[in-house]
XYZ file of C-alpha atoms in Angstrom:
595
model
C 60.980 23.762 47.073
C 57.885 21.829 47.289
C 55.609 25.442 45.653
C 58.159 25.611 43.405
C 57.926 21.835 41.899
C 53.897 22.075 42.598
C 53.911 25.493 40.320
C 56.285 23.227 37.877
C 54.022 20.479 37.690
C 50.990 22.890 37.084
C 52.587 24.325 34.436
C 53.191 21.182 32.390
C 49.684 19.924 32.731
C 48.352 23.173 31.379
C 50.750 22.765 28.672
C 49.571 18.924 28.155
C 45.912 20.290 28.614
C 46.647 22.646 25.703
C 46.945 19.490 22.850
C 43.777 18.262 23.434
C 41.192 19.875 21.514
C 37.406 19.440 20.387
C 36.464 18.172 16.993
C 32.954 18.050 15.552
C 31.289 15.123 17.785
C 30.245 12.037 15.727
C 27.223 10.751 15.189
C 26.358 8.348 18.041
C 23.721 6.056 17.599
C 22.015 3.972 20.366
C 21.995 0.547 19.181
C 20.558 -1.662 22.001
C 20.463 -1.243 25.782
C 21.890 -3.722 28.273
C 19.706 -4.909 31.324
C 22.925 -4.650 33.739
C 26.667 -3.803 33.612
C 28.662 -4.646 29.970
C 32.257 -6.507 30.070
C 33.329 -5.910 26.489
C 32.268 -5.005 23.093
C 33.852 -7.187 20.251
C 33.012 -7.136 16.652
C 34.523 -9.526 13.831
C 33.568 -6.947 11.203
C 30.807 -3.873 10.231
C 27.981 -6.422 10.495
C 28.501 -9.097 12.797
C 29.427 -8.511 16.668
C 28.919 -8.963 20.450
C 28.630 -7.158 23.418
C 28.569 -9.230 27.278
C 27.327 -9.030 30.183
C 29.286 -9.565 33.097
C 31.512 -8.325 36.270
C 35.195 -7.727 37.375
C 36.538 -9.076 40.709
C 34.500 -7.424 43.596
C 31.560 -5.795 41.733
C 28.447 -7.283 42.587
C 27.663 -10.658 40.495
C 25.368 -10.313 37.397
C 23.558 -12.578 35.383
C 25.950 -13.327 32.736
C 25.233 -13.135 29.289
C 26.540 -12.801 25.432
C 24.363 -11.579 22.456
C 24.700 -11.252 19.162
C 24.282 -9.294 16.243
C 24.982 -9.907 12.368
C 23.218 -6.698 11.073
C 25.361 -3.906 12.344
C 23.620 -3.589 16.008
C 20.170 -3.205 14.445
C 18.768 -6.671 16.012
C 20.669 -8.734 18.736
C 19.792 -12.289 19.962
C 21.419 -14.378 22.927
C 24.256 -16.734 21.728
C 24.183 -19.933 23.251
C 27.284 -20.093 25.759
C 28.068 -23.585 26.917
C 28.342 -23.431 31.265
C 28.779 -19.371 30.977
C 30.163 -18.724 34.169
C 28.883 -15.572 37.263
C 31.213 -13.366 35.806
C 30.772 -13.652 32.257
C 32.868 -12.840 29.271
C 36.266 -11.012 29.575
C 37.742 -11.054 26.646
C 36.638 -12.544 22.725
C 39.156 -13.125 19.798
C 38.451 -14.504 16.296
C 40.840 -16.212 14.098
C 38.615 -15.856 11.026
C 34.697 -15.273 9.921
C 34.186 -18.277 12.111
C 36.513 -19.584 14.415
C 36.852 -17.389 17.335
C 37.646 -18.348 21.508
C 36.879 -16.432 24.515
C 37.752 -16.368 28.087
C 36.192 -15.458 31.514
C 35.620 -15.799 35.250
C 32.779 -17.694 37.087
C 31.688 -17.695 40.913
C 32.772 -21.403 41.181
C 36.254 -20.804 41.676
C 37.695 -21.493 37.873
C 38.009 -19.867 34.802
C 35.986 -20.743 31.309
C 37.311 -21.011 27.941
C 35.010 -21.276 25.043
C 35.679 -21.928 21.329
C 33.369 -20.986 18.405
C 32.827 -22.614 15.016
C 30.119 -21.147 13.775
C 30.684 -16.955 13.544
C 29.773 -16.623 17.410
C 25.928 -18.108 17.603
C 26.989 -21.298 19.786
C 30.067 -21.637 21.875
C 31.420 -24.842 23.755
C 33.463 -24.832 26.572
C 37.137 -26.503 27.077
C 38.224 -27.849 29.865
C 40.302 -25.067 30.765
C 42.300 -26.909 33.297
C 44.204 -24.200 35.219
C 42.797 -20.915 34.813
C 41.236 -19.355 37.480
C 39.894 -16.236 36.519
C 40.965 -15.104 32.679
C 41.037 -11.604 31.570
C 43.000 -11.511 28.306
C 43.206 -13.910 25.483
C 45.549 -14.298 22.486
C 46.136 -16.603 19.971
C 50.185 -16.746 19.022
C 52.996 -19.152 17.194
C 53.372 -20.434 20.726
C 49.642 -21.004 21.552
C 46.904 -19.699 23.161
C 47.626 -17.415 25.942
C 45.601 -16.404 28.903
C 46.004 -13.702 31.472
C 44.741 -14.792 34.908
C 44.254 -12.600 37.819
C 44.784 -14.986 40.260
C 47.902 -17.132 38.327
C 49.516 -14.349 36.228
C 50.190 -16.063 32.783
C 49.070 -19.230 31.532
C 49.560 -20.935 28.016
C 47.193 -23.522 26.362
C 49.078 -26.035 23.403
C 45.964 -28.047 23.075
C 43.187 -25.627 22.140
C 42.207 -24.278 25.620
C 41.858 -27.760 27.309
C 44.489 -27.342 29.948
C 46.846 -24.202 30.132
C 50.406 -24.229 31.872
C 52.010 -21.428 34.030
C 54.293 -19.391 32.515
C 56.614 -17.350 34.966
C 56.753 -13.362 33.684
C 57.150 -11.581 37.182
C 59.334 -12.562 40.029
C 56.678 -12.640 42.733
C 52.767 -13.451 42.365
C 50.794 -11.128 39.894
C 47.760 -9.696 38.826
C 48.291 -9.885 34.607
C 45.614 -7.781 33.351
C 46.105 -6.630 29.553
C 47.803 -8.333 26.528
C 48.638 -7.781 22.646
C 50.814 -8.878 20.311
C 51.722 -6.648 16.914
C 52.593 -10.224 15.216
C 53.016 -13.607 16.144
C 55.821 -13.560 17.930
C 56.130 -9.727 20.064
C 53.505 -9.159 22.551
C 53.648 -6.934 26.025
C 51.695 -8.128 29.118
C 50.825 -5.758 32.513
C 51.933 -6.464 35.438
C 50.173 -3.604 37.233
C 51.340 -2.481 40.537
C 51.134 -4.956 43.657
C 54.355 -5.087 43.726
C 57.668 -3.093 43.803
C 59.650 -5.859 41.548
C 57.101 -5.885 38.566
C 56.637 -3.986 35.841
C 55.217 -4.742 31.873
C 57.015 -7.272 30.053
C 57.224 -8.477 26.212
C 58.162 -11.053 24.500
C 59.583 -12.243 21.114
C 58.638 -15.689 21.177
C 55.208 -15.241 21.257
C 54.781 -15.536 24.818
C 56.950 -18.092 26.090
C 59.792 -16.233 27.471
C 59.139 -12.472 28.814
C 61.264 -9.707 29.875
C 60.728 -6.792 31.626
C 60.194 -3.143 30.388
C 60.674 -1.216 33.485
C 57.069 0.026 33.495
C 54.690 0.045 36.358
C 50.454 1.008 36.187
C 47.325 -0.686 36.192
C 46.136 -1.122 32.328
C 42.968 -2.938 31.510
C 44.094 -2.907 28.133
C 47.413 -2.927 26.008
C 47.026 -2.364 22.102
C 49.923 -3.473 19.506
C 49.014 -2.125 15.936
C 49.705 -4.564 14.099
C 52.669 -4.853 11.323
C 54.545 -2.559 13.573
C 56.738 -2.234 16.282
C 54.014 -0.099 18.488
C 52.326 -1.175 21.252
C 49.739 1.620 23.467
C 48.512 1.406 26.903
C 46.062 4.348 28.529
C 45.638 3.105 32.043
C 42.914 3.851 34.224
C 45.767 3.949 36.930
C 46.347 1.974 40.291
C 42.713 0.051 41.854
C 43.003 1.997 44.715
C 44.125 5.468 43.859
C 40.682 7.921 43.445
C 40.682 11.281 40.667
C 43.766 9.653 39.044
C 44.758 11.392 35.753
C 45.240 8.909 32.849
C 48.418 8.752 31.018
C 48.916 7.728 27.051
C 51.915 4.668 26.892
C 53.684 4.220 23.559
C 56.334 1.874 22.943
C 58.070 1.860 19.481
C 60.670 -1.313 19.993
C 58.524 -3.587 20.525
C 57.441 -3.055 24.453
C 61.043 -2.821 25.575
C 60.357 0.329 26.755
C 57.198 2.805 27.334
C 57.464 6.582 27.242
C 54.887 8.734 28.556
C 53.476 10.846 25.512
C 50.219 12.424 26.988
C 48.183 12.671 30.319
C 44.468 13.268 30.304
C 42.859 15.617 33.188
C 40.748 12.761 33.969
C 40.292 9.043 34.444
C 39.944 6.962 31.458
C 38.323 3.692 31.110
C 41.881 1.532 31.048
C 41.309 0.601 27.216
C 42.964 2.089 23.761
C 42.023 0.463 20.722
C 42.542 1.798 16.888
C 42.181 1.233 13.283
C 43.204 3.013 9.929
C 45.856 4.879 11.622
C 43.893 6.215 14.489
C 43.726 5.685 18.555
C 40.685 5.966 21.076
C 40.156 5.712 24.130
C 37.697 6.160 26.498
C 36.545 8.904 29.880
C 35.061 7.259 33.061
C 32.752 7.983 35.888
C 32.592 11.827 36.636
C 33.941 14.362 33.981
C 33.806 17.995 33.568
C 30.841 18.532 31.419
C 31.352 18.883 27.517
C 34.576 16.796 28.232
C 33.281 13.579 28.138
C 33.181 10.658 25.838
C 35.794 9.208 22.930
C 38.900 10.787 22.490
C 40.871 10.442 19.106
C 44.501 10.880 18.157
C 45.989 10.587 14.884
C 49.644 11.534 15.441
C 50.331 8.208 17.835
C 49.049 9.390 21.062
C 50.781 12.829 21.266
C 47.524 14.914 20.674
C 43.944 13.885 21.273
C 40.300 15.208 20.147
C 37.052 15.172 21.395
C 34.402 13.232 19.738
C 31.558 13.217 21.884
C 29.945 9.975 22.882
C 28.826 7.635 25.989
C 31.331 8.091 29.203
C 32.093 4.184 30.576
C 33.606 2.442 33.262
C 36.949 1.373 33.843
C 37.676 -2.406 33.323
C 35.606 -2.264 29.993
C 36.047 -2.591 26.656
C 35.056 -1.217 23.574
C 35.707 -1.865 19.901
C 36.937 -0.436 16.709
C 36.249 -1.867 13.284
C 38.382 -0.677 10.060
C 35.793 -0.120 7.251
C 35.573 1.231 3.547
C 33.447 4.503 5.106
C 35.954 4.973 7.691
C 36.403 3.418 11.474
C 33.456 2.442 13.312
C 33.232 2.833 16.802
C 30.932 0.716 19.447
C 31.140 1.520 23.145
C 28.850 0.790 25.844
C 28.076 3.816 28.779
C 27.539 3.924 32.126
C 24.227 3.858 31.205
C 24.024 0.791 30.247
C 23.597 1.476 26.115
C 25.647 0.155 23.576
C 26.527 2.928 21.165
C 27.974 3.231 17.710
C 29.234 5.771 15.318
C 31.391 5.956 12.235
C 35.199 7.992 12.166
C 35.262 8.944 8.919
C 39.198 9.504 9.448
C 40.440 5.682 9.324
C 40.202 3.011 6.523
C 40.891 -0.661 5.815
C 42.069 -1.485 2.415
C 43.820 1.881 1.495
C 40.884 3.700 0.321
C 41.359 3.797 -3.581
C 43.600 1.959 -6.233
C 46.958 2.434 -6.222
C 50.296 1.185 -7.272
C 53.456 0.754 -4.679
C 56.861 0.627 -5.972
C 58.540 -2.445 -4.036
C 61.346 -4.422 -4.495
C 61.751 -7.924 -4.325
C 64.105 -8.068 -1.448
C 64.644 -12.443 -1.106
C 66.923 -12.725 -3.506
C 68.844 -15.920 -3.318
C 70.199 -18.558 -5.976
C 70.381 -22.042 -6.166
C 72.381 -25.032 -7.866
C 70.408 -28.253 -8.687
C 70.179 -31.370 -10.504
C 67.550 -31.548 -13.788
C 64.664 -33.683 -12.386
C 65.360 -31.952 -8.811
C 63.556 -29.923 -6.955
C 64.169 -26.327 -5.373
C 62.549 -24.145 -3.020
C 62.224 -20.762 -3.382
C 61.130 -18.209 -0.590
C 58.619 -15.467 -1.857
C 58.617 -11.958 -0.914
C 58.841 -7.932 -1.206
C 60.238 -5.245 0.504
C 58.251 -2.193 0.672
C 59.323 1.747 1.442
C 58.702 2.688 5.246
C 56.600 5.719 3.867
C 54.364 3.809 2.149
C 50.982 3.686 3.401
C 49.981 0.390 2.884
C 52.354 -0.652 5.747
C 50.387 -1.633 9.089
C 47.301 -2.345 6.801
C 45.415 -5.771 7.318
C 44.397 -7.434 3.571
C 41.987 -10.307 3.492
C 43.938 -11.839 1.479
C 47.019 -11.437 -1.185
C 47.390 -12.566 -4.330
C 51.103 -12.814 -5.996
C 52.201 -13.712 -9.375
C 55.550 -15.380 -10.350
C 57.278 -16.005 -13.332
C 59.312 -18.519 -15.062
C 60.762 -20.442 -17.828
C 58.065 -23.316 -18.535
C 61.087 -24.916 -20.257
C 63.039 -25.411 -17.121
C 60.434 -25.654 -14.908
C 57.980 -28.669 -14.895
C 54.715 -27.504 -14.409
C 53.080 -31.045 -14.466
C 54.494 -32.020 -11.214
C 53.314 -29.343 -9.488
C 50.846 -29.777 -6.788
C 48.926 -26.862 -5.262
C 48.356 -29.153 -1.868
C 52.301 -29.435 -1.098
C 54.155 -27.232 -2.833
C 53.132 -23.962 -1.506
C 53.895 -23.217 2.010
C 52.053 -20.124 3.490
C 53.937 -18.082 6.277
C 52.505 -17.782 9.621
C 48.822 -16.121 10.271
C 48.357 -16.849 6.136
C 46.249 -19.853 4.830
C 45.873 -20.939 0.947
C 43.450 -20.254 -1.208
C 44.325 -21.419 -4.716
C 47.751 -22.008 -6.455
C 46.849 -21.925 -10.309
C 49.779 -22.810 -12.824
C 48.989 -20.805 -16.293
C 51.675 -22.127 -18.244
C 54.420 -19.388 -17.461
C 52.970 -17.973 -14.288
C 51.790 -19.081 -11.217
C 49.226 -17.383 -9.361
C 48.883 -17.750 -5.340
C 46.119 -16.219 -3.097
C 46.576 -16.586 0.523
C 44.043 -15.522 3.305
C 45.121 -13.293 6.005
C 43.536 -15.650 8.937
C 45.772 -13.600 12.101
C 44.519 -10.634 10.672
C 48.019 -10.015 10.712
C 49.294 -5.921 9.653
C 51.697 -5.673 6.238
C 55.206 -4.855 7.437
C 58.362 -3.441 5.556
C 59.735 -6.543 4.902
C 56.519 -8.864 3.780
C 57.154 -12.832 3.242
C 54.968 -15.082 1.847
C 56.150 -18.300 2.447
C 57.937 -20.816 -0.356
C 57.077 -22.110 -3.718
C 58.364 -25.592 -4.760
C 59.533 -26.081 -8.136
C 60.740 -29.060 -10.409
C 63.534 -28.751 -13.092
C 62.585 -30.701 -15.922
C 64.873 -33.205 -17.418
C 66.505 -32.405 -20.497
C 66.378 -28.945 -20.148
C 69.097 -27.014 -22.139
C 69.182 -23.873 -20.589
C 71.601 -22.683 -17.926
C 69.771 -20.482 -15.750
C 66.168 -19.882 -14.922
C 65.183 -16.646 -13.316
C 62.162 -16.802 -10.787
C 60.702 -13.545 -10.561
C 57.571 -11.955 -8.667
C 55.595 -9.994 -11.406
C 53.035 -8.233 -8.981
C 51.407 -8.639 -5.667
C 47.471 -7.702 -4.887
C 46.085 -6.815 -1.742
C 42.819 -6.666 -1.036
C 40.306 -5.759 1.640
C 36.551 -4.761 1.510
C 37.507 -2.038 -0.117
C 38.792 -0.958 -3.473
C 42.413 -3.465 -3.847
C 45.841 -2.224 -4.783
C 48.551 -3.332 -6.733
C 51.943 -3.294 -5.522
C 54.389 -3.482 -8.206
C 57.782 -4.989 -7.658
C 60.347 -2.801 -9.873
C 61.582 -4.729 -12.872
C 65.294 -4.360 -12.611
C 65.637 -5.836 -9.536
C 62.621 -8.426 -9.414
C 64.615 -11.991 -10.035
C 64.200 -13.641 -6.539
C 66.082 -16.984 -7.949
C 68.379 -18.068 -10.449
C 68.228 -21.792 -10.855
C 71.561 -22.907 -12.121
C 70.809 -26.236 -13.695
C 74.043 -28.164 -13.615
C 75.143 -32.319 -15.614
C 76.097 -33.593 -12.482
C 77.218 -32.196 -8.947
C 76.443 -28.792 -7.764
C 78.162 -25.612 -8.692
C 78.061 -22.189 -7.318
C 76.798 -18.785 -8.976
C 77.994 -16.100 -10.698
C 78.051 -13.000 -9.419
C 77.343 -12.807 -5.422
C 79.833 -15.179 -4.921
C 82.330 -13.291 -5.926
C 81.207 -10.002 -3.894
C 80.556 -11.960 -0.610
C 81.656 -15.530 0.710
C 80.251 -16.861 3.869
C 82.016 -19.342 5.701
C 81.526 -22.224 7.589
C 78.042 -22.737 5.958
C 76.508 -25.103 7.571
C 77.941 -22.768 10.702
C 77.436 -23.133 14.133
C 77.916 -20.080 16.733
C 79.428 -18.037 14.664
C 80.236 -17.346 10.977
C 82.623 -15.219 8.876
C 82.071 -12.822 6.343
C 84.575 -12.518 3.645
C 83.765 -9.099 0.759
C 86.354 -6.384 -0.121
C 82.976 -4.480 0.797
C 84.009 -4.670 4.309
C 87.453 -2.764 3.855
C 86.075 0.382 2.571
C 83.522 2.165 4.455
C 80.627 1.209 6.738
C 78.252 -2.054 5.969
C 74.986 -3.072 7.371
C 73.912 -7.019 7.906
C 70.691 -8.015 8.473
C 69.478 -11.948 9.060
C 65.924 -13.089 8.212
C 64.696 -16.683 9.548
C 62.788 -18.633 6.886
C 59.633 -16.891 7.601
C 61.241 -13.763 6.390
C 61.266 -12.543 10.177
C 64.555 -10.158 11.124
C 66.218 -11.459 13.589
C 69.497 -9.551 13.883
C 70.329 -6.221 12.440
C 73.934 -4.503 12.902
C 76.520 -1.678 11.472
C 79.316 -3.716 10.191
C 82.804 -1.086 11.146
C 85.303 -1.037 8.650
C 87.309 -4.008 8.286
C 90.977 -3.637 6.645
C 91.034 -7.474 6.235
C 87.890 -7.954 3.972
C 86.456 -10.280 6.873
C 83.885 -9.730 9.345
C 83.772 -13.013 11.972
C 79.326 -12.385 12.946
C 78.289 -13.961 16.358
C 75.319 -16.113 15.614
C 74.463 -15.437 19.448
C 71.076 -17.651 20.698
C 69.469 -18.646 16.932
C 68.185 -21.709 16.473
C 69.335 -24.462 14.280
C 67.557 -23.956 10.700
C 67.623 -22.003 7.357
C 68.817 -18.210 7.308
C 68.984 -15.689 4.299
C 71.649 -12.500 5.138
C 71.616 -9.339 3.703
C 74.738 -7.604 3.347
C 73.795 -3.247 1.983
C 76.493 -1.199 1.561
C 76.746 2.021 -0.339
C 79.068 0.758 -3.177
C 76.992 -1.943 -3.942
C 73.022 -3.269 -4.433
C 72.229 -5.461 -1.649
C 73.834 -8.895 -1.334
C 71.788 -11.982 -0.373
C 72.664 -15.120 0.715
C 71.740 -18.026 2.045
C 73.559 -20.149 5.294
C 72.062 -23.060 7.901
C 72.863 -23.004 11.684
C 73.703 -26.612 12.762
């Protein structure tokens, strides 16, 4: 039994062995060399970027260091790190050009955390009451989470001055890796001390976490960002030798990981990827010719050889989307920081283009003249389109209106346009029967299917004659460092309000009203839906929160009544927009509030 489940298992990694194949190596460049062992490799863009010096628990201590460069790795110079501890630098994460944070261990017996204004050239450190010795940091809606080998999980609400423990597996923990896709789903290791751990994720951006079942030592975890993906190549348990990597892939978020490759040989622990593209890394001893970056392009299912510097595990390297394609720095066991450019990955699309979209926020609204109305901004965009996962700088939309409805002079650029999440403003310019917003992508958050961009606040003038104004989205601009698209919301079906404009009292629309009723509205745990939609066929509901985020999808059976009674189940109190698609009708929209 046992030859025949040896001969078994032979057989399938000769058959895994057989996807991996050798491309043309890259062109790796030695950029600097390191005086002693290298922690991580971070980069905020093509030009400006950091590599550390430092240890892991039980390597020998180093003198710990972080330079700089702002020239592509042609020149580096020290950065001045406030109280830098023995260990050095573990992890780096930038919110912007400037404003970045970093964690790491010390000799002393407590964790740093350090905060950077000024791109990376001086850092100060926080009191960082709590940690003990960080590995991971991440910036989320909840705040700014840590992974601490000694205290699992901790979370910081006050900008790294004193983190809090957050309880993720039943029994004491080493949390290793962390990533979120989006503000609010992120997965966290817990490796393999213990029999009752496993991964876990969250959809609160980190302050409630489940478990996904799965169980390995991962230095790293990678979400790819506007999607539901997270990776994980671990370098395998601490104290299991010759250990063949696997490739993790999650596509629901980190609810659950299936195996989709194994590598012959021990990896460093770390996946990154940009522009559509993974890598990850060999370590210590591998067959000659085999070692160096591996690439996939197919989400982790096949993998090529591109040549480059072996490392070792508990490192971490870095991948940085650019016009000319993804560039790669890694540092080697021998001590050099390398770099060369992927010519298979871009950033901002790679050439103009135009994306059909629709504009999928339709709602309508009954007000006063003189009143004012808010009206939530957004597309929906086709899951084969391209541009989904991307990461803008920024985005510029357009929206239309009646100037003689709407009062343009009391409109104010400060207040009356809320950004979503991750998305800061630039300018809000009225132009007499447009108005033209440009946000800044600050989370370096991915485009997804369903893209918000916050509200727009509008006044009805007084006087005003006309019945309805339409608010529609005439185009939407995203651009990176590269050449911008345009996505183009399709005419027909671009109205995202109708202001009725009523005398006195409030009235209901036309149209949707009459297809779907929703009732109670204000609801509380649950609420009825009421269309002679629901007696023929199958129907599909989906609710967004006010950030445009989906938080309940379901297939609606066939109701003979016309009524559908929905479970509101754990949602919060607050503003909700439901979607009702069915195939005898163009989606229905509607608005409701959750007392």
């Amino acid at each position: 039994m046992k030859a025949a489940r040896d001969f078994l298992l032979s057989f399938l990694l000769v058959s895994i062995l057989a996807t991996t194949s050798i491309a043309q190596s890259l062109n790796w460049q030695v950029v600097t060399t390191s005086s002693q062992r290298v922690s991580i490799v971070y980069f905020i863009d093509a030009n400006v970027g950091f590599y550390a010096i430092g240890t892991v628990p039980g390597d020998p201590s180093v003198t710990a260091k972080l330079f700089r460069t702002n020239d592509g790795g042609n020149s580096w110079n020290q950065a001045s790190v406030e109280s830098l501890g023995g260990n050095g630098i573990s992890d780096i994460q930038f919110e912007d050009a400037l404003n970045g944070f970093a964690c790491g261990g010390s000799t002393d017996s407590y964790g740093r955390f350090w905060v950077t204004t000024d791109g990376g050239v001086t850092w100060k450190k926080r009191s960082g009451n709590g940690l003990s010795y960080p590995m991971t940091t991440r910036k989320t809606e909840a705040g700014i989470l840590v992974t601490d080998f000694s205290n699992q999980l901790m979370i910081s609400v006050d900008n790294g001055n004193n983190f809090n423990f957050i309880e993720t597996t039943p029994v004491p923990e080493t949390h290793l890796g962390m990533d979120f896709v989006d503000s609010l789903h992120g997965v966290v290791d817990g490796n393999y001390r213990h029999s009752s751990t496993s991964w876990y994720y969250t959809e609160d951006g980190g302050l409630t976490w489940q478990s996904s079942g799965t169980q390995m030592e991962t230095w790293s975890i990678y979400g790819e960002r506007g999607t539901p993906r997270f990776y994980a190549c671990p370098e395998g348990y601490s104290n299991q030798s010759g250990y063949k990597s696997q490739v993790f892939r999650s596509t629901n978020y980190g609810k659950s990981f299936q195996e989709v490759f194994r590598f012959p040989f021990q990896m460093t622990g770390h996946v990154a990827g940009a522009g559509g593209a993974l890598y990850a890394q060999t370590a210590f001893s591998v067959t000659p010719g085999k070692e160096g970056m591996y690439r996939s392009t197919d989400q982790g299912e096949n993998w090529e050889l591109l040549g480059g510097p072996t490392g070792r595990t508990d490192t971490r390297f870095f991948v940085v989307p650019d016009c000319e394609g993804n560039i790669i720095y890694a540092s080697g066991l021998d001590r050099k920081i390398y770099k060369a450019v992927d010519r298979v990955g871009s950033s901002g699309g790679g050439s103009s283009k135009e994306v059909p979209c629709l504009a999928d926020y339709k709602n309508s609204s009954a007000v006063t003249p003189g009143s004012r109305v808010t009206v939530p901004i957004g597309i929906k965009l086709s899951s084969t389109s391209d541009v989904i996962g991307e990461q803008p700088k920024q985005i510029e939309y357009v929206v239309l209106f009646d100037p003689e409805a709407i009062d343009t002079g009391k409109f104010s650029s400060a207040s009356d346009v809320v950004p979503p999440v991750g998305w800061a403003l630039k300018s809000a310019l009225m132009r007499g029967d447009s108005l033209v917003v440009t946000l800044l992508n600050v989370a370096n958050d991915g485009i997804v299917e369903l893209q918000g961009f916050g509200f727009v606040v509008f006044t009805v003038r007084n006087g005003t004659s006309l019945a309805n104004c339409p608010i529609a989205i005439a185009s939407v601009t995203l651009s990176a460092e590269c050449v911008p698209f345009l996505i183009v919301p399709s005419i027909e079906q671009s109205t995202l309000t109708v202001i009725t404009i009523v005398t006195s009292g409030l009235a209901h629309t036309e149209g949707e009203d009459k297809l779907l009723t929703l009732y109670p509205n204000p609801a509380t745990s649950n609420i009825t839906l009421r269309s002679d939609l629901l007696s023929t066929g199958k129907s599909s509901v989906t609710i967004f929160d006010a950030r445009g985020v989906a938080v309940m999808d379901m297939i609606l059976p066939s109701q003979a009544s016309g009524e559908y009674q929905l479970s509101l189940g754990s949602l919060a109190a607050g503003s909700y927009t439901l979607r009702l698609s069915h195939s005898e009708s163009a989606p229905i929209i509607k608005g409701f509030v959750i007392e």
